[in-house]
Amino acid sequence: MTAKTKKIIRIAAYSLGGVFGVLLLLSVAVALFVSSEWGQKKLKDFALDKLQTTLKTKVQLDSVSIGILNPSLELYGFRIDDLAGEKLLVADTLKAKFDVWGLLSNRLEVDGASARGVNVNVYKVRSDSAANYQFLVDNVSSNKPKSDGGKKLDVKIETVKLENATVSYQVRDSTHLNAKAYIDWASANVADTTLKVEKLSASYNDYVASVENIEADWAKKKANIEDLAFSYRGMSVAVGEVSGCYISQELELKDVKFAQKGKSASLASLSLHTDGDMKHLKVTELRYKTDNGKPRRNKVNPRRGAFDAGHLDLVVNGDFKVLHLAPDSVSIVAQHVDLTDKVAGFFVDPVTFSATTNMQTATVKNLHVVSHSTVVDIPSVRISLPVKGQKFRFDGAHVSAKTILKDISVPFAPPLKNFTTPLTLTTLFSGEANKMWFNNVVVKTTDNSLCINAKGEINDFNKKLNGGRKVHVLFHVTNMRSTDATKMKIIHHFIEEKKSLSGIMHAMGAIGYKGSLEVGHHYQTFRGTLSTELGSVTTDFTMHSDTKWLEGKAHTQNFHVGKLVKKEGLGSVALSAEFKFDISSKKSAAQLGRKHGPLPMGSVTGHVEEIDYRVETKVLGIKVGKDLTFKNVDCKLDCDGHKANGLIEMKHSHVDVSVDFSFTDTKFSKENLKYTPHIKIHDINPFKK
């Protein structure tokens, strides 16, 4: 190496050493500058000037701290005001750790950013005005530098943490919108797309919600939430845990509770999971309870069933196979569902069916319902769902059932407790949101000794009227027939067998009926014709449940009363009658201000068009008889509950015969029954030919 070369190397080494020395001195100087109180004040003033110039509003900053060896920036006591001078953003501490050397390659890598004690106050003066932060968006956008075609800064943030943060939003006009959210602690890892939140609460006017813990992974599209609570004006919902994954379509709910005045619900668990190629949905102990604060209906009236919509305690369990699950279509098979209300004596186990829906229509097939010995089957029913202006409707439900009515006696009809005659039912069932139709109704016994053909409809069952349901039921019995034996058997399901009553009912023989049943708001009307082997009777009567009156009329052209009551000599009768009776109980009678006695209160007005009677006697041991026919006999009876007063009157061209009578009980003893006969002779002229 020549002397000249060595000299050049020596000069270069001294020069580089000098440069590094200068850089080192500059680094020390910068470190001393930014770590000194004077240097940090200069940096704070510089930052405030730049921020206030850019944002065009008042900005406050208590202090700034910059780390050199471990590059970081910390801001303390940071505040931004809105144009009205109110606090818009307040933060106790803002921190960021970053890789300063990355800036040399136009890359900013923030290892960690955090904020503590953050309070954001957003509001609108009116619902149609701009929010108080809008000026920030406008100012930042207007100050954004124009692109010079150079390489953009690549910003990468590793983690973000938030602690003790509150965000509030208000609309200060008549809408009085007021919302607030609070996060105790939250952490988001941008690199692995995970989020953790502890103690999140939010409110929106009367809505209040809170979550104890949230863990989410956006890349895997799964989340887990613990202790979720929601409330609104006396209604509350609480969820112990909910977890799920959108990709695998799995969901699990645990310990769900709902409460509102007069009703509550709970769910032990709901699980949607994948087993091989098949998804399964399992519902465990879904419980729904109601309490209207009133006594159970069957305690007020023991003839009512124990099932009471105001006192439900219904528990549902279900296992479902999910064949297809998509946002716009679902297909499931109910493998086993059971419904129980132990207090009401209501048990349905099992229920099975399959269902598919495209979110506009649904089809249910092979619906099979079992309750004790009652079995109901519906092969298929199509349902139009109430979406996109479409009305709810279902049709095509061909219902077939085998039942023993005793099965429903405890929950619905105690008088059916002894009804053990097997029946079959078929009907075509359809309906919409406020109406149901029953066509081709056929009810019969297994041996066809009883057969009923009918059709009907139920209207307005979702409408309310005067605190009750405005329900209207109308059924037309097109034909009913029953043999004498089956008729007697069914009657004895309801009442104890008594010789007198059994004799009367048996005398009618086989019976038939055609007519209608109408049930409306506070009334029930029966119209029709009962045909028997003794003749037929047409009736039209109404029971008023609000006024507690039974009123109506009856008519027959030829009914053999003598055979009915087994009274020899008494023949057929043709009569018409109108009646009105009080059917109130002692309690309802007192409420209506009525007297109650041993007799039913009411009135009867009748007209006997014709009645046959044969009088027989023995003369010298020989039976002698005379057939008599009475026509145009008028009857009237009025009773106030304690005493009944009546009149029987038969008018003819020359002689009127009548009887006034009264009684106070139905024993008709000599002391009780009082009567006075009257005979009036008129229009007799002996000189008239």
mmCIF file of C-alpha atoms in Angstrom, residues 541-552 578-604 637-643:
data_model
loop_
_atom_site.group_PDB
_atom_site.id
_atom_site.type_symbol
_atom_site.label_atom_id
_atom_site.label_comp_id
_atom_site.label_asym_id
_atom_site.label_seq_id
_atom_site.Cartn_x
_atom_site.Cartn_y
_atom_site.Cartn_z
ATOM 1 C CA PHE A 541 -132.202 -19.604 21.810
ATOM 2 C CA THR A 542 -129.372 -17.355 23.002
ATOM 3 C CA MET A 543 -127.370 -17.299 26.221
ATOM 4 C CA HIS A 544 -126.040 -13.856 27.222
ATOM 5 C CA SER A 545 -122.957 -14.227 29.409
ATOM 6 C CA ASP A 546 -122.880 -10.536 30.375
ATOM 7 C CA THR A 547 -126.553 -10.109 31.393
ATOM 8 C CA LYS A 548 -126.967 -13.785 32.387
ATOM 9 C CA TRP A 549 -130.205 -14.329 30.455
ATOM 10 C CA LEU A 550 -131.238 -17.342 28.405
ATOM 11 C CA GLU A 551 -133.910 -16.413 25.910
ATOM 12 C CA GLY A 552 -135.367 -17.936 22.795
ATOM 13 C CA GLU A 578 -141.022 -18.075 23.812
ATOM 14 C CA PHE A 579 -138.999 -18.032 26.987
ATOM 15 C CA LYS A 580 -136.520 -16.005 28.988
ATOM 16 C CA PHE A 581 -134.717 -17.311 32.075
ATOM 17 C CA ASP A 582 -132.131 -15.966 34.462
ATOM 18 C CA ILE A 583 -129.058 -18.239 34.434
ATOM 19 C CA SER A 584 -126.953 -16.215 36.870
ATOM 20 C CA SER A 585 -125.218 -17.745 39.836
ATOM 21 C CA LYS A 586 -125.736 -16.334 43.326
ATOM 22 C CA LYS A 587 -122.619 -14.191 42.875
ATOM 23 C CA SER A 588 -123.517 -12.781 39.470
ATOM 24 C CA ALA A 589 -127.157 -12.277 40.548
ATOM 25 C CA ALA A 590 -125.982 -10.138 43.452
ATOM 26 C CA GLN A 591 -123.744 -8.138 41.103
ATOM 27 C CA LEU A 592 -126.706 -7.565 38.772
ATOM 28 C CA GLY A 593 -128.968 -6.570 41.659
ATOM 29 C CA ARG A 594 -131.368 -9.516 41.294
ATOM 30 C CA LYS A 595 -133.270 -11.560 43.853
ATOM 31 C CA HIS A 596 -132.525 -15.230 44.081
ATOM 32 C CA GLY A 597 -134.964 -17.845 45.299
ATOM 33 C CA PRO A 598 -135.759 -21.542 44.859
ATOM 34 C CA LEU A 599 -137.234 -20.889 41.402
ATOM 35 C CA PRO A 600 -135.565 -19.691 38.220
ATOM 36 C CA MET A 601 -136.374 -16.080 37.416
ATOM 37 C CA GLY A 602 -137.942 -15.535 33.999
ATOM 38 C CA SER A 603 -141.009 -15.887 31.853
ATOM 39 C CA VAL A 604 -142.614 -18.294 29.374
ATOM 40 C CA LEU A 637 -145.781 -17.836 33.299
ATOM 41 C CA ASP A 638 -143.831 -15.124 35.134
ATOM 42 C CA CYS A 639 -141.431 -15.777 38.008
ATOM 43 C CA ASP A 640 -139.349 -13.397 40.140
ATOM 44 C CA GLY A 641 -137.339 -16.203 41.711
ATOM 45 C CA HIS A 642 -139.524 -16.511 44.796
ATOM 46 C CA LYS A 643 -142.993 -16.880 43.329
#
